[in-house]
Amino acid sequence: MKIVTILGARPQFIKAGSVSREIAKHDQIQEIIVHTGQHFDKNMSDIFFDEMKIPKPDYNLNISGLSHGAMTGQMIEKIEEVLIKEKPDFTLVYGDTNSTLAGALASSKLHIKIAHVEAGLRSFNMKMPEEINRILTDRVSTVLFCPTQSAIENLKNEGFENFDIKVVKNGDVMQDGANFYSNLAKKPKDLTLSGKYILCTIHRAENTDDKTRLTDIFKALNEIANDTQIILPLHPRTKKIIKNLNINTKNLTIIDPVGYLEMIYLIKNSNLVMTDSGGLQKEAFFFKKPCITLRDETEWVELVENNFNTLTGANREKIINSFKNHKFNQNFNLNLYGGGEASKVIVENLKAF
Ligand code: UDP
């Protein structure tokens, strides 16, 4: 059996790594990895792949820095060439990026079976390009691997039971990754930790590209930092926006983005996570940390329903109030994401096709 895996960003490589390690246990499956280049990342050197114990891509398409249409179009064209050459039994796509959608569209027109990992997730916000990518990818797939019960319910509500698409609840591949990398975590160099601290990340356009939201978030962070150290790994793009808006950050420990193993260290040793990232909300839970989510909605509703996570949007008062008064559920042993068997279930199901 031959599988072509389409990836386009560092987090996708990390998630897919768990499945690749599982595939490698099966002699009869060959995996070919295609990197579209969507998120150019200078940190994705050979060292990254070696350190993370994930296979290097077989193809690099180098498509990045274009508008959504141009990028997706070029990806479809180049992925189609790879698929025609490799003739896989399955194309494996992850998540909700333009690479995900391009891989699905190119495969569907060639009648190649498609497996979508992290299927069924919805934010119900059609302004998010990710939401469009998810919905369209789900609809043309052959098998949908859903991380949660709410993802299964979303598909039911959209009538997926009427389509010839297999829906599997397999758990979350990020849980597999968190289990695997937990012991490999390493402390970021040159960072002084004063004991108790909050780990914070802000990168979503809905926050960084909205002056009022960004200003309000930083007002809240500055106030909270009077009480507890806030460590904020910040992308250069966001750093630039903050500088241009003259936003005060003097109370905060701002550092450059860190490698994944360092990130795991920072999560594991924190007291609280504050973020607008999807992945980090779950990682907080995997490492038994409460989370304040600086968004108005989340795809990971079970974290909010079970009170491991609270949504504050960019509302200064709500953020501060949640920090001071919110009583989070401390029973982190609840199995919400499959307990680390997600990759195994994926491979078993693909083999059965
Ligand atoms: N991450 C990291 N270093 C950083 C910031 C984030 O390794 O400096 C990790 C983070 O732990 C998460 C992943 O990158 O697993 C994706 O996070 P991001 O916020 O970019 O994307 P999202 O989860 O919202 O898709």
GROMACS .gro file of C-alpha atoms and ligand atoms in nm:
model
  378
    1MET     CA    1   0.000   0.000   0.000
    2LYS     CA    2   0.128   0.344  -0.091
    3ILE     CA    3   0.029   0.665   0.091
    4VAL     CA    4   0.113   1.020  -0.015
    5THR     CA    5   0.104   1.260   0.282
    6ILE     CA    6   0.060   1.631   0.209
    7LEU     CA    7   0.200   1.874   0.467
    8GLY     CA    8   0.256   2.249   0.464
    9ALA     CA    9   0.343   2.380   0.807
   10ARG     CA   10   0.557   2.288   1.106
   11PRO     CA   11   0.267   2.186   1.334
   12GLN     CA   12   0.136   1.958   1.058
   13PHE     CA   13   0.475   1.784   1.038
   14ILE     CA   14   0.474   1.735   1.413
   15LYS     CA   15   0.121   1.586   1.411
   16ALA     CA   16   0.190   1.370   1.106
   17GLY     CA   17   0.511   1.246   1.270
   18SER     CA   18   0.311   1.028   1.508
   19VAL     CA   19   0.134   0.863   1.215
   20SER     CA   20   0.461   0.825   1.019
   21ARG     CA   21   0.623   0.648   1.315
   22GLU     CA   22   0.322   0.415   1.327
   23ILE     CA   23   0.328   0.355   0.948
   24ALA     CA   24   0.699   0.269   0.974
   25LYS     CA   25   0.604  -0.033   1.186
   26HIS     CA   26   0.420  -0.183   0.888
   27ASP     CA   27   0.644  -0.316   0.609
   28GLN     CA   28   0.358  -0.334   0.362
   29ILE     CA   29   0.292   0.045   0.375
   30GLN     CA   30   0.510   0.297   0.195
   31GLU     CA   31   0.471   0.665   0.282
   32ILE     CA   32   0.578   0.946   0.050
   33ILE     CA   33   0.582   1.290   0.217
   34VAL     CA   34   0.517   1.609   0.020
   35HIS     CA   35   0.601   1.949   0.173
   36THR     CA   36   0.410   2.221  -0.011
   37GLY     CA   37   0.624   2.495   0.147
   38GLN     CA   38   0.312   2.688   0.258
   39HIS     CA   39   0.467   2.811   0.579
   40PHE     CA   40   0.828   2.877   0.507
   41ASP     CA   41   1.016   2.803   0.825
   42LYS     CA   42   1.389   2.844   0.855
   43ASN     CA   43   1.373   2.628   1.168
   44MET     CA   44   1.277   2.328   0.959
   45SER     CA   45   1.632   2.224   0.891
   46ASP     CA   46   1.765   1.868   0.902
   47ILE     CA   47   1.817   1.919   1.275
   48PHE     CA   48   1.444   1.979   1.321
   49PHE     CA   49   1.355   1.646   1.158
   50ASP     CA   50   1.627   1.456   1.345
   51GLU     CA   51   1.544   1.610   1.682
   52MET     CA   52   1.169   1.556   1.637
   53LYS     CA   53   1.224   1.201   1.506
   54ILE     CA   54   1.008   1.261   1.200
   55PRO     CA   55   1.088   1.165   0.840
   56LYS     CA   56   1.209   1.434   0.600
   57PRO     CA   57   0.987   1.520   0.301
   58ASP     CA   58   1.043   1.332  -0.025
   59TYR     CA   59   0.918   1.630  -0.229
   60ASN     CA   60   0.955   2.005  -0.159
   61LEU     CA   61   0.717   2.211  -0.371
   62ASN     CA   62   0.839   2.549  -0.235
   63ILE     CA   63   0.505   2.725  -0.277
   64SER     CA   64   0.471   3.009  -0.027
   65GLY     CA   65   0.396   3.378   0.013
   66LEU     CA   66   0.109   3.400  -0.237
   67SER     CA   67  -0.258   3.498  -0.210
   68HIS     CA   68  -0.497   3.220  -0.109
   69GLY     CA   69  -0.612   3.162  -0.467
   70ALA     CA   70  -0.268   3.165  -0.626
   71MET     CA   71  -0.121   2.947  -0.352
   72THR     CA   72  -0.397   2.688  -0.357
   73GLY     CA   73  -0.399   2.683  -0.738
   74GLN     CA   74  -0.024   2.626  -0.765
   75MET     CA   75  -0.043   2.358  -0.500
   76ILE     CA   76  -0.319   2.170  -0.682
   77GLU     CA   77  -0.110   2.175  -1.002
   78LYS     CA   78   0.211   2.054  -0.836
   79ILE     CA   79   0.044   1.797  -0.608
   80GLU     CA   80  -0.139   1.656  -0.911
   81GLU     CA   81   0.198   1.598  -1.081
   82VAL     CA   82   0.326   1.410  -0.776
   83LEU     CA   83   0.010   1.201  -0.751
   84ILE     CA   84   0.018   1.106  -1.119
   85LYS     CA   85   0.380   0.995  -1.078
   86GLU     CA   86   0.344   0.814  -0.744
   87LYS     CA   87  -0.002   0.659  -0.799
   88PRO     CA   88  -0.084   0.620  -0.427
   89ASP     CA   89  -0.373   0.420  -0.284
   90PHE     CA   90  -0.444   0.702  -0.042
   91THR     CA   91  -0.367   1.069   0.005
   92LEU     CA   92  -0.336   1.164   0.369
   93VAL     CA   93  -0.412   1.525   0.464
   94TYR     CA   94  -0.414   1.698   0.803
   95GLY     CA   95  -0.608   1.985   0.954
   96ASP     CA   96  -0.729   2.295   0.778
   97THR     CA   97  -0.459   2.469   0.575
   98ASN     CA   98  -0.454   2.555   0.203
   99SER     CA   99  -0.220   2.255   0.163
  100THR     CA  100  -0.491   2.032   0.312
  101LEU     CA  101  -0.753   2.156   0.067
  102ALA     CA  102  -0.518   2.146  -0.234
  103GLY     CA  103  -0.419   1.787  -0.153
  104ALA     CA  104  -0.784   1.687  -0.123
  105LEU     CA  105  -0.895   1.858  -0.444
  106ALA     CA  106  -0.607   1.725  -0.654
  107SER     CA  107  -0.668   1.371  -0.527
  108SER     CA  108  -1.045   1.376  -0.568
  109LYS     CA  109  -1.023   1.467  -0.938
  110LEU     CA  110  -0.779   1.178  -0.989
  111HIS     CA  111  -1.013   0.942  -0.798
  112ILE     CA  112  -0.749   0.875  -0.535
  113LYS     CA  113  -0.891   0.792  -0.193
  114ILE     CA  114  -0.846   1.066   0.067
  115ALA     CA  115  -0.802   1.032   0.442
  116HIS     CA  116  -0.852   1.353   0.642
  117VAL     CA  117  -0.703   1.364   0.991
  118GLU     CA  118  -0.857   1.619   1.235
  119ALA     CA  119  -1.183   1.603   1.042
  120GLY     CA  120  -1.520   1.736   1.156
  121LEU     CA  121  -1.387   2.035   1.351
  122ARG     CA  122  -1.585   2.355   1.310
  123SER     CA  123  -1.554   2.708   1.447
  124PHE     CA  124  -1.877   2.809   1.266
  125ASN     CA  125  -1.694   3.122   1.158
  126MET     CA  126  -1.698   3.127   0.778
  127LYS     CA  127  -1.464   3.429   0.773
  128MET     CA  128  -1.182   3.195   0.875
  129PRO     CA  129  -1.005   3.046   0.570
  130GLU     CA  130  -0.942   2.739   0.788
  131GLU     CA  131  -1.317   2.680   0.824
  132ILE     CA  132  -1.365   2.680   0.445
  133ASN     CA  133  -1.070   2.443   0.402
  134ARG     CA  134  -1.207   2.202   0.664
  135ILE     CA  135  -1.560   2.184   0.528
  136LEU     CA  136  -1.455   2.131   0.166
  137THR     CA  137  -1.185   1.876   0.254
  138ASP     CA  138  -1.427   1.674   0.466
  139ARG     CA  139  -1.682   1.663   0.185
  140VAL     CA  140  -1.448   1.513  -0.079
  141SER     CA  141  -1.273   1.267   0.155
  142THR     CA  142  -1.311   0.889   0.166
  143VAL     CA  143  -1.245   0.848   0.537
  144LEU     CA  144  -1.267   1.111   0.810
  145PHE     CA  145  -1.059   1.067   1.123
  146CYS     CA  146  -1.228   1.273   1.394
  147PRO     CA  147  -1.047   1.366   1.714
  148THR     CA  148  -1.355   1.421   1.931
  149GLN     CA  149  -1.722   1.336   1.978
  150SER     CA  150  -1.816   1.696   1.897
  151ALA     CA  151  -1.645   1.657   1.557
  152ILE     CA  152  -1.861   1.349   1.493
  153GLU     CA  153  -2.173   1.545   1.591
  154ASN     CA  154  -2.078   1.831   1.357
  155LEU     CA  155  -2.059   1.588   1.065
  156LYS     CA  156  -2.394   1.434   1.158
  157ASN     CA  157  -2.553   1.778   1.168
  158GLU     CA  158  -2.418   1.849   0.819
  159GLY     CA  159  -2.573   1.529   0.684
  160PHE     CA  160  -2.252   1.330   0.639
  161GLU     CA  161  -2.441   1.010   0.725
  162ASN     CA  162  -2.600   1.043   0.379
  163PHE     CA  163  -2.264   1.042   0.201
  164ASP     CA  164  -2.044   0.745   0.112
  165ILE     CA  165  -1.776   0.857   0.359
  166LYS     CA  166  -1.644   0.650   0.647
  167VAL     CA  167  -1.637   0.845   0.974
  168VAL     CA  168  -1.403   0.721   1.248
  169LYS     CA  169  -1.352   0.863   1.597
  170ASN     CA  170  -0.982   0.797   1.641
  171GLY     CA  171  -0.874   1.050   1.904
  172ASP     CA  172  -0.625   1.328   1.862
  173VAL     CA  173  -0.283   1.278   1.703
  174MET     CA  174  -0.158   1.571   1.912
  175GLN     CA  175  -0.213   1.359   2.222
  176ASP     CA  176   0.010   1.090   2.067
  177GLY     CA  177   0.273   1.358   2.002
  178ALA     CA  178   0.249   1.505   2.352
  179ASN     CA  179   0.304   1.158   2.504
  180PHE     CA  180   0.599   1.092   2.273
  181TYR     CA  181   0.772   1.428   2.323
  182SER     CA  182   0.704   1.473   2.695
  183ASN     CA  183   1.032   1.310   2.799
  184LEU     CA  184   1.231   1.491   2.530
  185ALA     CA  185   1.130   1.840   2.656
  186LYS     CA  186   1.421   2.079   2.705
  187LYS     CA  187   1.459   2.414   2.878
  188PRO     CA  188   1.503   2.714   2.646
  189LYS     CA  189   1.858   2.849   2.669
  190ASP     CA  190   1.914   3.188   2.830
  191LEU     CA  191   1.569   3.205   2.990
  192THR     CA  192   1.537   3.286   3.358
  193LEU     CA  193   1.226   3.148   3.519
  194SER     CA  194   1.135   3.299   3.853
  195GLY     CA  195   0.918   3.011   3.971
  196LYS     CA  196   0.550   3.063   3.899
  197TYR     CA  197   0.473   3.182   3.548
  198ILE     CA  198   0.205   3.203   3.282
  199LEU     CA  199   0.286   3.086   2.928
  200CYS     CA  200   0.117   3.304   2.669
  201THR     CA  201   0.102   3.300   2.288
  202ILE     CA  202  -0.077   3.541   2.054
  203HIS     CA  203  -0.060   3.490   1.680
  204ARG     CA  204  -0.412   3.476   1.527
  205ALA     CA  205  -0.493   3.746   1.272
  206GLU     CA  206  -0.824   3.816   1.452
  207ASN     CA  207  -0.612   3.946   1.743
  208THR     CA  208  -0.288   4.068   1.584
  209ASP     CA  209  -0.456   4.256   1.298
  210ASP     CA  210  -0.718   4.427   1.513
  211LYS     CA  211  -0.578   4.728   1.699
  212THR     CA  212  -0.849   4.738   1.967
  213ARG     CA  213  -0.831   4.367   2.043
  214LEU     CA  214  -0.452   4.360   2.055
  215THR     CA  215  -0.432   4.670   2.275
  216ASP     CA  216  -0.692   4.532   2.517
  217ILE     CA  217  -0.516   4.196   2.542
  218PHE     CA  218  -0.185   4.363   2.624
  219LYS     CA  219  -0.348   4.593   2.882
  220ALA     CA  220  -0.478   4.281   3.057
  221LEU     CA  221  -0.143   4.100   3.029
  222ASN     CA  222   0.048   4.396   3.174
  223GLU     CA  223  -0.184   4.407   3.472
  224ILE     CA  224  -0.166   4.032   3.533
  225ALA     CA  225   0.213   4.043   3.506
  226ASN     CA  226   0.221   4.258   3.822
  227ASP     CA  227   0.120   3.938   3.997
  228THR     CA  228   0.276   3.653   3.795
  229GLN     CA  229   0.553   3.644   3.537
  230ILE     CA  230   0.419   3.613   3.180
  231ILE     CA  231   0.640   3.444   2.922
  232LEU     CA  232   0.539   3.529   2.569
  233PRO     CA  233   0.720   3.368   2.273
  234LEU     CA  234   0.640   3.614   1.996
  235HIS     CA  235   0.662   3.589   1.620
  236PRO     CA  236   0.866   3.875   1.459
  237ARG     CA  237   0.554   3.979   1.264
  238THR     CA  238   0.352   4.030   1.583
  239LYS     CA  239   0.650   4.202   1.747
  240LYS     CA  240   0.654   4.453   1.463
  241ILE     CA  241   0.280   4.524   1.491
  242ILE     CA  242   0.315   4.582   1.865
  243LYS     CA  243   0.604   4.819   1.812
  244ASN     CA  244   0.415   5.013   1.543
  245LEU     CA  245   0.112   5.049   1.772
  246ASN     CA  246   0.334   5.164   2.061
  247ILE     CA  247   0.188   4.894   2.284
  248ASN     CA  248   0.346   4.875   2.627
  249THR     CA  249   0.509   4.537   2.699
  250LYS     CA  250   0.757   4.630   2.970
  251ASN     CA  251   0.604   4.396   3.230
  252LEU     CA  252   0.624   4.092   3.004
  253THR     CA  253   0.903   3.842   2.933
  254ILE     CA  254   0.897   3.846   2.553
  255ILE     CA  255   1.115   3.583   2.386
  256ASP     CA  256   1.164   3.461   2.029
  257PRO     CA  257   0.948   3.168   1.912
  258VAL     CA  258   1.086   2.847   2.061
  259GLY     CA  259   1.131   2.495   1.924
  260TYR     CA  260   0.860   2.240   2.001
  261LEU     CA  261   1.060   2.052   2.264
  262GLU     CA  262   1.126   2.383   2.442
  263MET     CA  263   0.758   2.469   2.411
  264ILE     CA  264   0.668   2.142   2.581
  265TYR     CA  265   0.910   2.231   2.862
  266LEU     CA  266   0.750   2.575   2.903
  267ILE     CA  267   0.398   2.427   2.912
  268LYS     CA  268   0.493   2.152   3.158
  269ASN     CA  269   0.648   2.398   3.401
  270SER     CA  270   0.386   2.674   3.377
  271ASN     CA  271   0.096   2.740   3.613
  272LEU     CA  272  -0.146   2.862   3.350
  273VAL     CA  273  -0.162   2.897   2.971
  274MET     CA  274  -0.313   3.197   2.794
  275THR     CA  275  -0.340   3.165   2.418
  276ASP     CA  276  -0.529   3.215   2.093
  277SER     CA  277  -0.368   2.902   1.941
  278GLY     CA  278  -0.579   2.594   1.878
  279GLY     CA  279  -0.302   2.344   1.941
  280LEU     CA  280  -0.181   2.503   2.261
  281GLN     CA  281  -0.528   2.481   2.421
  282LYS     CA  282  -0.505   2.104   2.393
  283GLU     CA  283  -0.140   2.085   2.491
  284ALA     CA  284  -0.227   2.275   2.810
  285PHE     CA  285  -0.480   2.002   2.888
  286PHE     CA  286  -0.240   1.717   2.800
  287PHE     CA  287   0.007   1.859   3.053
  288LYS     CA  288  -0.264   1.930   3.311
  289LYS     CA  289  -0.260   2.309   3.294
  290PRO     CA  290  -0.567   2.535   3.295
  291CYS     CA  291  -0.609   2.760   2.993
  292ILE     CA  292  -0.755   3.103   2.924
  293THR     CA  293  -0.836   3.129   2.554
  294LEU     CA  294  -0.809   3.475   2.402
  295ARG     CA  295  -1.070   3.401   2.136
  296ASP     CA  296  -1.447   3.431   2.105
  297GLU     CA  297  -1.491   3.069   2.000
  298THR     CA  298  -1.295   2.746   1.999
  299GLU     CA  299  -1.298   2.424   1.800
  300TRP     CA  300  -1.207   2.241   2.123
  301VAL     CA  301  -1.544   2.287   2.290
  302GLU     CA  302  -1.503   1.987   2.522
  303LEU     CA  303  -1.226   2.173   2.707
  304VAL     CA  304  -1.464   2.460   2.777
  305GLU     CA  305  -1.760   2.232   2.854
  306ASN     CA  306  -1.548   2.048   3.110
  307ASN     CA  307  -1.412   2.373   3.252
  308PHE     CA  308  -1.044   2.310   3.175
  309ASN     CA  309  -1.055   2.616   2.954
  310THR     CA  310  -1.241   2.946   2.957
  311LEU     CA  311  -1.306   3.180   2.664
  312THR     CA  312  -1.246   3.550   2.725
  313GLY     CA  313  -1.211   3.688   2.374
  314ALA     CA  314  -1.000   4.004   2.382
  315ASN     CA  315  -1.201   4.158   2.665
  316ARG     CA  316  -0.961   4.313   2.917
  317GLU     CA  317  -1.193   4.277   3.216
  318LYS     CA  318  -1.288   3.920   3.132
  319ILE     CA  319  -0.921   3.821   3.093
  320ILE     CA  320  -0.822   3.973   3.427
  321ASN     CA  321  -1.131   3.837   3.599
  322SER     CA  322  -1.069   3.486   3.466
  323PHE     CA  323  -0.710   3.500   3.586
  324LYS     CA  324  -0.811   3.615   3.934
  325ASN     CA  325  -1.133   3.426   3.997
  326HIS     CA  326  -1.198   3.140   3.755
  327LYS     CA  327  -1.207   2.802   3.931
  328PHE     CA  328  -1.086   2.554   3.672
  329ASN     CA  329  -1.158   2.182   3.678
  330GLN     CA  330  -0.843   2.015   3.814
  331ASN     CA  331  -0.940   1.659   3.722
  332PHE     CA  332  -0.721   1.643   3.413
  333ASN     CA  333  -0.738   1.264   3.395
  334LEU     CA  334  -1.053   1.277   3.180
  335ASN     CA  335  -0.989   1.099   2.849
  336LEU     CA  336  -1.110   1.354   2.593
  337TYR     CA  337  -0.864   1.288   2.311
  338GLY     CA  338  -0.813   0.914   2.284
  339GLY     CA  339  -0.526   0.876   2.527
  340GLY     CA  340  -0.250   0.848   2.263
  341GLU     CA  341  -0.376   0.573   2.031
  342ALA     CA  342  -0.496   0.801   1.751
  343SER     CA  343  -0.219   0.714   1.503
  344LYS     CA  344  -0.263   0.343   1.560
  345VAL     CA  345  -0.635   0.365   1.480
  346ILE     CA  346  -0.560   0.562   1.162
  347VAL     CA  347  -0.314   0.305   1.031
  348GLU     CA  348  -0.541   0.009   1.122
  349ASN     CA  349  -0.828   0.170   0.933
  350LEU     CA  350  -0.618   0.255   0.626
  351LYS     CA  351  -0.492  -0.102   0.610
  352ALA     CA  352  -0.850  -0.230   0.614
  353PHE     CA  353  -0.945  -0.037   0.297
  354UDP     N1  354   0.461   2.638   1.919
  354UDP     C1  355   0.598   2.620   1.930
  354UDP     N2  356   0.677   2.729   1.953
  354UDP     C2  357   0.626   2.856   1.966
  354UDP     C3  358   0.486   2.874   1.955
  354UDP     C4  359   0.406   2.762   1.930
  354UDP     O1  360   0.650   2.508   1.921
  354UDP     O2  361   0.703   2.950   1.989
  354UDP     C5  362   0.378   2.520   1.895
  354UDP     C6  363   0.256   2.509   1.985
  354UDP     O3  364   0.289   2.443   2.104
  354UDP     C7  365   0.156   2.433   1.899
  354UDP     C8  366   0.202   2.461   1.757
  354UDP     O4  367   0.326   2.529   1.765
  354UDP     O5  368   0.169   2.295   1.915
  354UDP     C9  369   0.101   2.537   1.674
  354UDP     O6  370   0.073   2.654   1.729
  354UDP     P1  371   0.016   2.777   1.648
  354UDP     O7  372  -0.026   2.868   1.757
  354UDP     O8  373   0.113   2.830   1.550
  354UDP     O9  374  -0.105   2.725   1.558
  354UDP     P2  375  -0.251   2.671   1.584
  354UDP    O10  376  -0.245   2.569   1.691
  354UDP    O11  377  -0.338   2.787   1.622
  354UDP    O12  378  -0.290   2.614   1.452
   0.00000   0.00000   0.00000
